[in-house]
Structures are given as structure tokens and as C-alpha cells.
Coordinates of C-alpha atoms and ligand atoms in Angstrom, one line a residue:
Chain A
M1 CA -67.3 32.8 58.4
L2 CA -64.8 33.3 55.6
E3 CA -62.7 30.4 54.7
I4 CA -60.0 30.4 52.1
K5 CA -58.3 27.2 51.2
N6 CA -55.2 26.8 49.0
L7 CA -56.0 29.8 46.9
V8 CA -53.9 30.2 43.8
K9 CA -54.0 33.0 41.3
S10 CA -51.6 33.0 38.4
Y11 CA -51.1 35.6 35.7
G12 CA -49.4 33.5 33.0
R13 CA -46.5 31.9 34.8
Y14 CA -46.5 34.5 37.6
L15 CA -48.1 33.4 40.8
A16 CA -49.8 36.5 42.4
V17 CA -51.4 34.3 45.1
N18 CA -49.6 31.1 46.0
N19 CA -51.5 28.5 47.9
L20 CA -53.0 30.9 50.4
S21 CA -55.2 29.7 53.2
L22 CA -56.9 31.7 55.9
E23 CA -59.9 31.7 58.1
I24 CA -61.9 34.6 59.6
P25 CA -64.4 33.8 62.3
E26 CA -67.4 36.0 62.8
G27 CA -66.8 39.3 64.4
E28 CA -63.1 39.2 63.8
I29 CA -61.1 42.1 62.3
Y30 CA -58.5 40.4 60.2
G31 CA -55.5 42.5 59.2
F32 CA -54.0 41.5 55.9
V33 CA -50.5 42.9 55.8
G34 CA -47.9 42.7 53.1
P35 CA -45.6 44.9 51.0
N36 CA -46.9 46.2 47.6
G37 CA -47.4 43.5 45.1
A38 CA -47.8 40.8 47.8
G39 CA -51.2 39.7 46.5
K40 CA -53.5 41.4 48.9
T41 CA -55.7 43.1 46.3
T42 CA -55.8 40.0 44.2
T43 CA -57.0 37.9 47.1
M44 CA -59.6 40.4 48.0
K45 CA -60.9 40.7 44.5
I46 CA -61.3 37.0 44.3
I47 CA -63.3 37.0 47.6
C48 CA -65.6 39.7 46.2
G49 CA -66.2 37.8 42.9
L50 CA -64.3 40.4 40.8
L51 CA -61.6 37.9 39.8
A52 CA -61.6 34.2 39.1
A53 CA -59.2 32.1 41.1
T54 CA -56.9 29.8 39.2
S55 CA -57.5 27.1 41.9
G56 CA -58.5 26.8 45.5
E57 CA -61.6 27.6 47.4
V58 CA -63.2 30.6 49.0
R59 CA -66.3 30.0 51.1
L60 CA -68.5 32.5 53.0
D61 CA -70.6 30.7 55.6
G62 CA -69.9 27.5 53.8
V63 CA -71.1 28.8 50.4
D64 CA -68.7 28.7 47.5
V65 CA -68.0 32.3 46.4
T66 CA -67.2 31.6 42.8
R67 CA -70.2 29.4 42.1
N68 CA -72.7 31.6 43.8
S69 CA -71.2 35.0 43.2
N70 CA -74.5 36.8 42.8
K71 CA -75.8 35.5 46.1
I72 CA -72.5 36.1 47.9
K73 CA -72.3 39.7 46.7
E74 CA -75.3 40.5 48.9
S75 CA -73.3 39.5 51.9
I76 CA -70.0 41.3 51.1
G77 CA -69.2 45.0 51.2
Y78 CA -66.1 45.9 49.2
M79 CA -64.0 49.0 49.2
P80 CA -61.3 48.8 46.5
D81 CA -57.9 50.4 46.9
F82 CA -58.4 52.6 43.9
F83 CA -61.8 53.8 42.7
G84 CA -63.6 56.6 41.1
V85 CA -66.9 58.3 41.6
Y86 CA -69.5 59.4 39.1
D87 CA -69.5 63.1 38.4
D88 CA -72.9 64.8 38.1
L89 CA -74.2 62.9 41.1
K90 CA -74.8 64.3 44.6
V91 CA -73.7 62.5 47.7
T92 CA -77.2 61.3 48.7
E93 CA -78.0 60.4 45.1
Y94 CA -74.8 58.4 45.0
L95 CA -75.7 56.3 48.0
E96 CA -79.3 56.0 46.9
F97 CA -78.2 54.6 43.6
Y98 CA -76.3 51.8 45.2
A99 CA -79.2 51.3 47.7
S100 CA -81.6 51.0 44.7
I101 CA -79.5 48.1 43.4
Y102 CA -80.3 46.2 46.5
K103 CA -84.0 47.0 46.1
I104 CA -84.1 48.9 49.4
K105 CA -87.5 50.7 49.8
D106 CA -87.6 54.5 49.4
K107 CA -88.4 55.2 53.0
E108 CA -85.7 52.9 54.3
K109 CA -83.3 54.2 51.7
K110 CA -83.5 57.7 53.1
K111 CA -83.0 56.5 56.7
I112 CA -80.0 54.2 55.8
T113 CA -78.4 57.0 53.7
N114 CA -78.8 59.4 56.6
D115 CA -77.4 56.9 59.1
L116 CA -74.4 56.1 57.0
L117 CA -73.6 59.7 56.2
E118 CA -73.7 60.2 60.0
L119 CA -71.4 57.3 60.5
V120 CA -68.8 58.5 58.0
D121 CA -69.3 62.1 59.1
L122 CA -70.5 63.4 55.7
T123 CA -73.9 64.7 56.8
Q124 CA -72.9 68.3 55.9
K125 CA -71.8 67.3 52.5
R126 CA -75.0 65.5 51.6
D127 CA -76.0 67.8 48.8
A128 CA -72.5 68.3 47.4
Y129 CA -71.5 66.7 44.1
V130 CA -69.3 63.6 44.8
D131 CA -66.5 64.7 42.5
S132 CA -66.1 67.9 44.5
L133 CA -65.2 65.9 47.7
S134 CA -61.7 65.6 49.0
R135 CA -59.8 62.3 48.7
G136 CA -60.5 61.5 52.4
M137 CA -64.2 62.3 52.0
K138 CA -64.5 60.2 48.9
Q139 CA -62.8 57.3 50.7
R140 CA -65.4 57.7 53.5
L141 CA -68.2 57.9 51.1
C142 CA -67.0 54.7 49.4
L143 CA -67.0 53.0 52.8
A144 CA -70.6 54.1 53.4
R145 CA -71.4 52.7 49.9
A146 CA -69.9 49.4 50.9
L147 CA -72.1 49.3 54.0
I148 CA -75.4 50.2 52.2
H149 CA -76.8 46.7 52.1
N150 CA -75.7 45.9 55.6
P151 CA -73.2 43.2 54.5
K152 CA -72.0 40.5 56.9
L153 CA -68.4 40.8 55.7
L154 CA -66.6 44.0 54.9
V155 CA -63.5 43.8 52.6
L156 CA -61.5 47.0 52.8
D157 CA -58.5 47.3 50.6
E158 CA -56.0 49.8 52.0
P159 CA -58.7 52.2 53.2
A160 CA -56.2 54.6 54.7
S161 CA -53.7 54.7 51.9
G162 CA -53.1 58.0 50.2
L163 CA -54.7 60.0 53.0
D164 CA -53.2 62.8 54.9
P165 CA -52.6 62.2 58.6
R166 CA -55.9 63.9 59.7
A167 CA -58.0 62.0 57.2
R168 CA -56.2 58.8 58.3
I169 CA -57.2 59.4 61.9
E170 CA -60.8 60.0 60.8
M171 CA -60.8 56.8 58.9
K172 CA -59.4 54.9 61.8
E173 CA -62.1 56.3 64.0
I174 CA -64.8 55.0 61.7
L175 CA -63.2 51.6 61.5
R176 CA -63.1 51.5 65.3
N177 CA -66.9 52.3 65.3
L178 CA -67.5 49.4 62.9
R179 CA -65.5 47.1 65.1
E180 CA -67.8 48.1 68.0
M181 CA -70.8 47.4 65.8
G182 CA -69.6 43.8 65.6
K183 CA -68.8 43.7 61.9
T184 CA -66.5 41.1 60.5
I185 CA -63.8 42.9 58.5
L186 CA -60.9 41.9 56.3
I187 CA -58.7 44.9 56.0
S188 CA -55.4 45.3 54.2
S189 CA -52.4 47.5 54.5
H190 CA -48.8 47.5 53.7
I191 CA -48.1 49.1 57.0
L192 CA -48.4 46.7 59.9
S193 CA -48.6 49.2 62.8
E194 CA -51.6 50.8 61.1
L195 CA -53.6 47.5 61.7
A196 CA -52.0 46.2 64.9
E197 CA -54.2 48.3 67.2
L198 CA -57.4 47.8 65.2
C199 CA -57.3 44.1 64.4
T200 CA -57.9 41.0 66.3
H201 CA -56.1 38.8 63.8
I202 CA -53.1 39.5 61.6
G203 CA -52.0 37.6 58.5
I204 CA -48.7 38.6 56.9
I205 CA -48.5 37.8 53.2
D206 CA -45.5 38.2 51.0
S207 CA -45.1 37.1 47.3
G208 CA -48.5 35.6 47.4
R209 CA -47.8 33.3 50.4
M210 CA -49.0 33.6 54.0
V211 CA -45.9 34.0 56.0
V212 CA -47.3 34.4 59.6
S213 CA -50.8 34.5 60.8
G214 CA -52.6 34.4 64.1
S215 CA -54.3 36.6 66.7
V216 CA -52.6 39.8 67.4
S217 CA -51.4 38.4 70.8
E218 CA -50.0 35.3 69.1
I219 CA -48.1 37.5 66.7
M220 CA -46.9 39.5 69.6
Q221 CA -45.7 36.4 71.3
K222 CA -43.8 35.5 68.1
V223 CA -42.2 38.9 68.3
Y224 CA -41.2 38.4 71.9
S225 CA -39.9 34.9 71.5
H226 CA -37.4 36.5 69.1
R227 CA -36.2 39.1 71.5
V228 CA -32.9 40.8 71.1
L229 CA -30.9 41.3 74.3
R230 CA -28.3 43.9 74.9
I231 CA -26.0 43.3 77.8
K232 CA -23.4 45.9 78.9
V233 CA -20.7 45.0 81.4
S234 CA -18.1 47.2 83.0
A235 CA -15.4 44.5 82.8
R236 CA -14.7 40.8 81.9
V237 CA -16.4 41.0 78.6
D238 CA -14.7 37.8 77.3
E239 CA -16.0 35.8 80.2
A240 CA -19.5 37.1 79.7
E241 CA -19.3 36.2 76.1
L242 CA -18.4 32.7 77.0
I243 CA -21.3 32.3 79.4
L244 CA -23.7 33.5 76.7
K245 CA -22.2 31.3 74.1
E246 CA -22.9 28.2 76.3
N247 CA -26.5 29.2 76.7
P248 CA -28.7 27.2 74.3
L249 CA -31.3 30.0 74.1
I250 CA -28.8 32.5 72.7
S251 CA -28.2 33.0 69.0
K252 CA -26.4 35.4 66.7
L253 CA -24.1 36.7 69.4
S254 CA -22.3 39.8 68.5
R255 CA -19.8 42.0 70.4
M256 CA -19.4 45.7 70.3
E257 CA -16.8 47.2 72.6
D258 CA -18.1 46.6 76.1
A259 CA -21.6 45.5 75.0
L260 CA -22.9 42.2 73.8
Q261 CA -26.0 41.8 71.7
A262 CA -27.7 38.5 70.9
G263 CA -31.0 37.0 69.9
F264 CA -32.8 35.2 72.6
E265 CA -35.5 32.5 72.3
G266 CA -37.1 32.2 75.6
S267 CA -39.6 33.5 78.2
E268 CA -39.1 36.2 80.7
E269 CA -38.2 33.6 83.4
D270 CA -35.4 32.3 81.1
M271 CA -34.2 35.9 80.8
S272 CA -34.0 36.4 84.5
R273 CA -32.2 33.1 84.9
L274 CA -29.6 34.2 82.4
L275 CA -29.1 37.4 84.3
A276 CA -28.7 35.5 87.6
A277 CA -26.2 33.2 85.9
L278 CA -24.1 36.2 84.8
V279 CA -24.2 37.9 88.1
G280 CA -23.6 34.6 89.9
K281 CA -20.3 34.3 88.0
G282 CA -19.4 37.7 89.3
I283 CA -19.7 39.5 86.0
P284 CA -20.3 43.2 86.6
V285 CA -23.4 43.7 84.6
V286 CA -24.3 47.3 84.0
T287 CA -27.4 47.0 81.8
F288 CA -29.4 44.0 80.8
S289 CA -32.0 45.1 78.4
Q290 CA -34.3 44.0 75.7
L291 CA -34.3 45.9 72.4
D292 CA -37.8 46.9 71.5
G293 CA -39.2 44.3 69.1
N294 CA -42.6 45.3 67.6
L295 CA -44.8 43.9 64.9
E296 CA -43.0 46.1 62.4
D297 CA -39.7 44.2 63.2
V298 CA -41.3 40.8 62.7
F299 CA -42.7 42.1 59.5
M300 CA -39.4 43.4 58.2
R301 CA -37.6 40.2 59.3
V302 CA -40.2 37.9 57.9
T303 CA -40.4 39.7 54.5
K304 CA -36.7 40.3 54.3
G305 CA -36.0 36.6 55.1
E306 CA -38.3 35.7 52.2
E307 CA -36.5 37.9 49.8
K308 CA -33.2 36.3 50.5
Q309 CA -34.4 32.8 49.7
Chain B
M1 CA -91.1 49.4 40.8
N2 CA -88.4 47.2 39.4
I3 CA -86.9 49.7 37.0
N4 CA -83.3 49.0 36.2
P5 CA -81.3 51.1 38.7
V6 CA -78.5 51.8 36.2
L7 CA -81.0 53.1 33.7
L8 CA -82.5 55.4 36.3
K9 CA -79.2 56.7 37.4
E10 CA -78.0 57.2 33.8
L11 CA -81.1 59.1 32.9
K12 CA -80.8 61.3 35.9
V13 CA -77.2 62.1 35.1
R14 CA -77.6 62.4 31.4
M15 CA -80.6 64.7 31.5
R16 CA -79.0 66.9 34.0
G17 CA -77.6 70.3 33.0
W18 CA -77.3 71.7 29.5
R19 CA -75.7 68.8 27.8
A20 CA -78.9 66.9 27.0
A21 CA -80.7 70.0 25.8
G22 CA -77.6 71.0 23.8
I23 CA -77.5 67.6 22.0
I24 CA -81.2 67.9 21.1
I25 CA -80.9 71.5 19.8
L26 CA -77.8 70.7 17.8
Y27 CA -79.4 67.6 16.4
L28 CA -82.6 69.4 15.3
L29 CA -80.5 72.2 13.9
V30 CA -78.5 69.9 11.7
L31 CA -81.6 68.0 10.7
A32 CA -83.6 71.2 9.8
L33 CA -80.7 72.8 8.0
V34 CA -79.9 69.8 5.8
T35 CA -83.6 69.3 5.1
F36 CA -84.0 72.9 4.1
M37 CA -81.0 72.7 1.8
V38 CA -82.3 69.5 0.1
M39 CA -85.8 70.9 -0.4
Y40 CA -84.4 74.2 -1.7
E41 CA -82.3 72.4 -4.2
S42 CA -85.1 70.1 -5.5
Y43 CA -87.6 73.0 -5.7
N44 CA -85.2 75.1 -7.8
N45 CA -84.1 72.4 -10.1
I46 CA -87.3 70.7 -10.9
Y47 CA -90.0 72.9 -12.4
T48 CA -93.3 71.6 -11.7
S49 CA -96.4 73.7 -11.5
T50 CA -98.5 71.6 -9.2
V51 CA -97.9 69.7 -6.1
D52 CA -96.5 66.4 -7.2
P53 CA -96.5 63.3 -5.1
G54 CA -93.0 62.6 -6.5
R55 CA -91.7 65.7 -4.9
T56 CA -93.3 64.6 -1.6
T57 CA -91.6 61.3 -1.7
G58 CA -88.3 63.0 -2.7
T59 CA -88.5 65.3 0.4
Y60 CA -89.6 62.4 2.6
T61 CA -86.8 60.2 1.3
A62 CA -84.2 62.9 1.9
L63 CA -85.5 63.7 5.4
A64 CA -85.7 60.0 6.3
L65 CA -82.2 59.4 5.0
I66 CA -80.7 62.3 6.8
Q67 CA -82.3 61.2 10.1
L68 CA -81.0 57.7 9.6
V69 CA -77.5 58.9 9.0
L70 CA -77.7 61.1 12.1
I71 CA -78.9 58.2 14.2
L72 CA -76.1 56.0 12.9
F73 CA -73.7 58.7 14.0
V74 CA -75.3 59.4 17.4
A75 CA -76.2 55.9 18.7
P76 CA -72.6 54.5 18.8
A77 CA -71.3 57.7 20.3
L78 CA -73.7 57.3 23.2
T79 CA -72.9 53.7 23.9
A80 CA -69.3 53.1 23.0
G81 CA -68.1 54.6 26.3
A82 CA -70.8 53.0 28.4
I83 CA -68.7 50.3 29.9
S84 CA -65.1 51.3 29.0
G85 CA -65.9 54.8 30.5
E86 CA -66.7 53.1 33.8
R87 CA -63.5 51.2 33.6
E88 CA -61.5 54.3 32.8
K89 CA -63.2 56.2 35.7
Q90 CA -62.6 53.2 38.0
T91 CA -66.2 52.9 38.9
L92 CA -66.8 49.5 37.1
D93 CA -65.6 47.3 40.0
L94 CA -68.0 49.2 42.4
L95 CA -70.8 48.2 40.1
L96 CA -69.6 44.6 39.5
C97 CA -69.2 43.9 43.2
T98 CA -72.9 44.7 43.8
K99 CA -75.5 42.0 43.4
L100 CA -76.5 43.6 40.1
S101 CA -76.2 41.1 37.2
T102 CA -73.9 42.0 34.4
R103 CA -76.9 41.7 32.0
S104 CA -78.8 44.4 34.0
I105 CA -75.7 46.6 33.8
V106 CA -75.5 46.2 30.0
L107 CA -79.2 46.6 29.5
G108 CA -79.4 49.6 31.8
K109 CA -76.6 51.3 29.9
L110 CA -78.1 50.4 26.5
L111 CA -81.7 51.5 27.4
A112 CA -80.3 54.8 28.8
S113 CA -78.6 55.6 25.5
M114 CA -81.7 54.5 23.6
S115 CA -83.9 56.8 25.6
Q116 CA -81.7 59.6 24.5
V117 CA -82.0 58.5 20.9
L118 CA -85.7 58.2 21.3
L119 CA -85.9 61.7 22.6
L120 CA -84.0 62.9 19.5
I121 CA -86.4 61.0 17.2
V122 CA -89.5 62.3 18.9
A123 CA -88.0 65.8 18.9
S124 CA -87.6 65.5 15.1
L125 CA -91.4 64.9 14.6
P126 CA -92.2 68.6 14.0
I127 CA -89.7 68.7 11.1
F128 CA -91.2 65.5 9.7
S129 CA -94.6 67.1 9.8
V130 CA -93.5 69.2 6.8
I131 CA -94.2 66.2 4.5
F132 CA -97.8 66.0 5.7
M133 CA -98.3 69.4 4.0
F134 CA -98.2 67.7 0.6
G135 CA -99.9 64.5 1.4
G136 CA -98.9 61.2 -0.1
I137 CA -97.3 59.8 3.1
S138 CA -99.4 58.5 5.9
I139 CA -98.9 58.8 9.6
A140 CA -98.7 55.0 9.7
E141 CA -95.8 55.1 7.3
V142 CA -93.9 57.6 9.3
A143 CA -94.6 55.5 12.4
Q144 CA -93.2 52.5 10.6
L145 CA -90.1 54.5 9.6
F146 CA -89.6 55.6 13.2
A147 CA -89.9 52.1 14.5
F148 CA -87.2 51.1 12.0
Y149 CA -85.0 53.9 13.3
I150 CA -85.4 52.6 16.9
I151 CA -84.4 49.1 15.8
I152 CA -81.4 50.5 13.9
A153 CA -80.4 52.6 16.9
I154 CA -80.7 49.7 19.3
T155 CA -78.5 47.6 17.0
A156 CA -75.9 50.3 16.6
G157 CA -76.1 50.8 20.4
S158 CA -75.4 47.2 21.2
I159 CA -72.5 47.1 18.8
G160 CA -71.2 50.1 20.8
I161 CA -71.8 48.3 24.1
F162 CA -70.2 45.2 22.9
Y163 CA -66.9 46.9 22.0
S164 CA -67.2 48.9 25.2
C165 CA -67.1 45.7 27.1
Y166 CA -64.4 44.0 25.1
L167 CA -62.0 46.9 24.7
K168 CA -60.3 48.7 27.5
R169 CA -60.4 52.2 26.0
T170 CA -63.4 54.2 25.0
T171 CA -61.5 55.6 21.9
A172 CA -60.8 52.1 20.7
A173 CA -64.4 51.0 21.3
T174 CA -65.6 54.1 19.4
V175 CA -63.4 53.5 16.4
M176 CA -64.3 49.8 16.3
T177 CA -68.0 50.6 16.5
Y178 CA -67.9 53.1 13.7
G179 CA -65.7 50.6 11.8
T180 CA -68.2 47.9 12.2
G181 CA -71.0 50.3 11.1
A182 CA -69.0 51.2 8.1
F183 CA -68.5 47.5 7.3
L184 CA -72.2 46.8 7.5
I185 CA -73.1 49.8 5.3
L186 CA -70.2 49.9 2.8
G187 CA -68.2 46.7 3.4
T188 CA -71.1 44.4 2.7
F189 CA -71.7 46.2 -0.6
F190 CA -68.0 45.9 -1.6
I191 CA -67.9 42.2 -0.7
S192 CA -71.2 41.6 -2.6
Y193 CA -70.0 43.4 -5.7
F194 CA -66.7 41.7 -5.6
Y195 CA -68.3 38.3 -5.3
I196 CA -70.9 39.0 -7.9
G197 CA -68.3 40.4 -10.3
V198 CA -65.9 37.6 -9.9
F199 CA -68.1 34.5 -9.4
L200 CA -71.6 35.4 -10.6
G201 CA -71.1 37.9 -13.4
W202 CA -72.6 41.4 -13.6
D203 CA -75.9 40.2 -15.1
Y204 CA -76.6 38.3 -11.9
Q205 CA -80.3 38.7 -11.4
G206 CA -80.7 37.5 -7.9
F207 CA -80.7 39.2 -4.5
F208 CA -77.3 38.7 -2.8
P209 CA -78.0 37.4 0.7
L210 CA -75.2 39.3 2.4
L211 CA -77.0 42.5 1.7
Y212 CA -79.8 41.6 4.1
T213 CA -77.4 42.7 6.8
N214 CA -77.0 46.1 5.3
P215 CA -79.1 48.7 7.1
M216 CA -79.1 51.0 4.0
V217 CA -80.6 48.1 2.0
G218 CA -83.2 47.6 4.7
F219 CA -84.0 51.3 4.6
A220 CA -84.2 51.4 0.8
S221 CA -86.5 48.4 0.9
L222 CA -88.7 49.9 3.5
L223 CA -89.2 53.1 1.6
G224 CA -89.6 51.2 -1.6
D225 CA -92.4 49.2 -0.1
Q226 CA -94.0 52.4 1.2
F227 CA -93.9 54.0 -2.2
G228 CA -95.2 50.9 -3.8
Y229 CA -92.2 49.9 -5.9
G230 CA -89.9 47.2 -4.7
I231 CA -86.2 47.4 -4.1
G232 CA -85.5 45.9 -7.5
S233 CA -86.3 49.2 -9.1
I234 CA -83.1 50.6 -7.7
G235 CA -81.4 48.5 -10.4
L236 CA -78.2 47.8 -8.6
P237 CA -76.6 44.3 -9.0
G238 CA -77.2 42.1 -6.0
L239 CA -80.5 43.9 -5.3
R240 CA -82.3 42.7 -8.4
G241 CA -84.3 39.6 -8.6
S242 CA -87.7 38.6 -9.8
T243 CA -88.9 38.2 -6.2
D244 CA -87.6 41.6 -5.3
G245 CA -85.3 40.2 -2.7
R246 CA -88.1 38.5 -0.8
L247 CA -87.0 35.8 1.6
L248 CA -89.8 33.4 2.7
G249 CA -92.1 36.0 1.3
L250 CA -90.7 38.8 3.5
S251 CA -89.3 42.1 2.2
P252 CA -85.6 42.7 2.6
W253 CA -86.2 45.2 5.4
V254 CA -88.2 42.7 7.4
V255 CA -85.3 40.2 7.0
H256 CA -82.9 43.0 8.0
V257 CA -84.9 43.8 11.1
A258 CA -84.9 40.1 12.0
F259 CA -81.1 40.1 11.5
D260 CA -80.9 43.2 13.8
F261 CA -82.8 41.4 16.5
V262 CA -80.6 38.4 16.4
L263 CA -77.4 40.5 16.3
T264 CA -78.6 42.6 19.2
A265 CA -79.5 39.6 21.4
V266 CA -76.1 37.9 20.6
L267 CA -74.2 41.1 21.4
I268 CA -76.0 41.8 24.6
A269 CA -75.4 38.2 25.7
L270 CA -71.7 38.3 24.8
S271 CA -71.3 41.7 26.6
A272 CA -72.9 40.4 29.8
R273 CA -70.8 37.4 29.7
K274 CA -67.6 39.3 29.1
L275 CA -68.4 41.6 31.9
N276 CA -68.8 38.8 34.4
P277 CA -65.3 38.2 35.7
V278 CA -66.0 34.9 37.3
R279 CA -68.0 33.3 34.6
V280 CA -65.6 34.1 31.8
K281 CA -62.6 32.5 33.6
R282 CA -64.5 29.5 34.6
T283 CA -65.6 28.5 31.2
R284 CA -62.1 29.0 29.9
R285 CA -60.8 26.7 32.6
N286 CA -63.4 24.1 31.8
A287 CA -62.5 24.2 28.2
A288 CA -58.8 23.8 28.9
Ligands
ADP1 N1 -53.8 41.9 35.7 C1 -52.6 41.5 36.1 N2 -51.8 40.9 35.2 C2 -50.5 40.5 35.6 N3 -50.1 40.7 36.9 C3 -50.9 41.2 37.8 C4 -52.2 41.7 37.5 N4 -52.7 42.2 38.6 C5 -51.8 42.1 39.6 N5 -50.7 41.5 39.1 C6 -49.5 41.2 39.9 O1 -49.8 40.4 40.9 C7 -49.1 40.8 42.1 C8 -50.0 41.0 43.2 O2 -50.7 42.2 43.1 P1 -51.7 42.8 44.1 O3 -52.6 41.8 44.5 O4 -52.2 44.1 43.6 O5 -50.7 43.2 45.4 P2 -51.0 44.1 46.6 O6 -52.4 44.5 46.6 O7 -50.6 43.2 47.8 O8 -50.1 45.3 46.5 C9 -48.3 42.0 41.7 O9 -46.9 41.5 41.5 C10 -48.9 42.4 40.4 O10 -47.9 43.0 39.6
MG2 MG1 -53.2 46.4 46.6

């Protein structure tokens, strides 16, 4: 549905987006993760026709976004990371204003407005002035606004940022509803765990480049193919260390008192084989465990690794 | 049915509360006060026993000029923040990401401001009716003057919109708009006089073409035509000329109105173009 090919955006000599490619099939929730300044907002603005790319291609259902930006804008709902609202406008008037831009008929306008207010849980605030709403409510209202023309693709830039935990949970609840409704969504965050449970796909971006991308399960696999083992023995540490060193799946072995820690690139079967080998040699293994690796770890490792280069 | 949504929203917001009413009341107050002072002065200084059409034209001229100056102050103030204000309030992207064309946004903003100016002009009608007491000025002539006001207001408004698109801050846009207005009113005079003095000599008998762009010259020419004596009677260098400044047989104010139309069209087109993030960059890249 959305296809980005070799996207480049430069500010002078600075590359904010560096040869980025990604693809989002219909119905996917694509999590766009990266630290601040990675280029998420820049990419999203290009998709929404708010910024011109330096080079590269963005296509929505095969249609070039830049060349047909007016047509594309009917199919995209965008929620920016920072935005303001008009003062002197009530919640319903606010939504009806954006509805009128899409030439939605009066009768439909009322119904859509009501439905959306229901969805984002602002029905009680319908007659309040928008600038009197709390941050979380404004954020939800902005999401309703992005949905007003029933877009095919939703582009949400850090929708949960700057919210207190309660508002964050409410926002997540709404996003989960949208997923159930079968919307295609591109959503960004600088916190991976925020997206891991919501998304079907994850792309990690750093310094304008896509570092890792794939389905959440693929990303998980990547995490677990980089497991960290911790082995504790009651005696014969040296021998155990030797056995581990000879194993080709082991990397970055380190020793701390009576415990050994090492990176391990292998499946669970490989792991049990390693344990059998240790026990088979008569090593008194006390614990043989895997340190919890989660998406956050991969993210840290991936982005840190980039920094060092 | 197809009314510009930005215009509708702006009207709704601008007419809400006391601000709109406050602007009208303040405007009428200033207009009435200054008119009263001018009339009082002229009645005390000139002793005439009977109603004199010269006095009517004097009052009319004063009233018309005051209203023109007020419009020249109000129109830029209403438009210079139109786009930059959206940028400052971070609502511009939300507008640009909709399917609304940038030209509709610009026109909606301009028309909303112009509706407000129009309201002021219409509200001033009762004060203008004073001149009908004396006769000498017809309703058609007042209508002509008001049409001229609207054209001037639209031009001033599009200068405001233009700077509002090109400059980030409303204050900068406001300063530049008034600066451009000052240039058109005073600057063109200075340049003309400088040029005439240096290159043509003070006895230059023609109409200096740059002055067609000056709204005050257009205004003077309009009233001059209404009173039946041409602009040449003012007797300023650069405004003389046996043909009374006629270009292709048209009075200076007609030429000025034509200039305003062209300027407005160009400014609106440039504003819409500047506002379109994708279009601007693409042409730049093609040019490179
Ligand atoms: N208008 C701009 N001019 C110059 N640099 C910019 C501009 N906008 C963004 N950048 C730079 O581009 C990089 C990417 O920014 P952004 O896309 O906002 O990152 P993210 O949304 O991932 O935090 C940042 O380093 C930022 O400083
Ligand atoms: Mg960002």
C-alpha cells in the first residue's frame, strides 16, 4: 500500500533521511522507531506532502505522492508530533471545519463527528472550546480530525508523547480499536516497547537510515538469535571456559568469579546441546540461563553500534 | 454550497464575541470624531453665508480621505497574521495536509479579512450620509468611492497575506506590509521627485508613470474626476500634463485600479505557490 524507495532528504549538507526504503502492506500497523533526530518526522512529512524529498520515491497504492499530492491527501490522515488548535472554536465546530474541507454533507458531517467523538471518548466535551481541553484530549481530538475523511492510511507522529501515563493508556486503547477496524497505520515513537505490542511490523531508524526492519516476530527472532547466556558453575570454571571457547556459536565470553557470560548465536536446540556438552564433561553446572533480551535491547544495541561507527 | 471552508470558519471565529463589534465601534468612533473635527474647523474658519458646494466637496474630501487612511491601517493588520499566525500556532500543517489547495487557503483568509473591512465600510455609511445634506455629491459617486476602497483594501490585504506566507513571524510580516504600503504612498513620490528633479527638471510637464502605482494619486484622481477638475489642478510636479495623466485615454485612478488588480493577482499566486511545500521545492530542483 505504502512504498518508500531510496528516500533522501537533505538540509544543506546534513542528511536527515538517508536512502530509506520501506513497505507497508494494507492492514499493517508499522512501528517507526528511532531516537530523537533520527528522521521519523521528516519521513512522515514527506509522505503527507508537507515536505519535498530531495530524491527517492514515495508511492501510495502505486501513485506518486509528490506529483499527486492533492489527490493523495484525500487518502492520508496525518497527526503531527506538535500541533496547535484554534481558539474560539468548539470541539464539534473544529471537527466540522475539517469535515467541510472534504465536502462532507451536513447530515453525514454530524454523524461522522459524533462517531469520531465517541471513538476518541470526547463526547462529553463536544461543546467545550478546543483550547480549554487538556493535552491528552487535544491529542485525541487531533486523532479524530485525522480520521474525519476516512483515510486509507493513518500517519501518526509520536501520538503518545508528552502524555501522562493515564492519557497514554487511553491513547493506546484508541489505537488498538483502530487496529481492530483494519486501518493501515504508520506510527512513530522513540520508545520501542510502546509500539511492540501494538504493531505488526517494526522499522528501526537511526541517523536517517533504516537499521532493522521486519515483522515484530522477525525482530523478536533477531533479538533471540543474539541471546546472552549466563552460566554458573560450582567448580572447574577454567574447564568450562575452555569448552565454551571452543564452541563456534559463542562470542564475547567474559568471566566473573564463578560465572561465565557470553553471547550466543543459535537456536534453543543449540542451547540444550551446549548444556549437555558441559554436563557430559562433568562440569557442575548450577545455573544455565538466558538473560532477558527484549526489543529495547536490540534497539539500544543497534543504535549504539551505529554511534560508534 | 461550495463556499470556501476557511472563509466560513474564519467568519465564524472572527464575528464571535466582542472583538468584532469592538472593532466596528472603535472604527466608527474614530471616523466620526475626526470628521467632526474637520468640519468644525472648516466651518469656523471660512465665513460663508450660504451653503456652498465647495464646502460640501471639502467635507466629502476630508471624510473620504480619513476613511481611506483608516482602511489602509486596518486591512494589513487583518491579513498580515493570516498565515504566519497559523504557523505560530502550529495549525498550518493541519491545514496543509488536507486536500484543500493552498490557493483556497490564501483566498479564504483574504476574503475573511475583506468581509471585515467591508463591514466597516458599510457601517460608515451613516456618517457619509452627512454630505447628502448639502447636495453636490451623488449616491453614484459615493458608490464609486466605496468600490475604490474595496479594491484598495483587497490590494493592501494581499500584500499582508503575501508577507504572511513568506515571513515566519507575524510581527515581521506586519512591519513589511506597512513598509510596503509606506513605499507605495510615500516612496513612489520621493523616487518620482528625485528622478524629476535630477533628470527631467522641475518644469517637467508630464505625468510621471511611477505615480500610477500610488494609491493616494489614484484617490486624488478619482475625486478630481468626481468634482470635474482633473488631477493636473493639484499642480504638483509629476502629476501635471496636458492630458491630465491619462493613459490610453484612462484617468490615473483607472490605471491605478488596473495596477491593483494585477498586483493582487500576482501576490495571491505567489502566496499560494509559497505555501505549497511540495511545489516550491520541485521547481527549485528542476531549475538546479
Ligand atoms: N528544517 C530543518 N532544517 C535543518 N535541519 C532539520 C530541519 N528539520 C529537521 N532537521 C534535522 O533533521 C533531523 C531529523 O529530524 P526529525 O525528522 O524531526 O527526527 P525525529 O522525528 O526522528 O526526531 C534532525 O537532526 C533535525 O535536526
Ligand atoms: Mg519527531
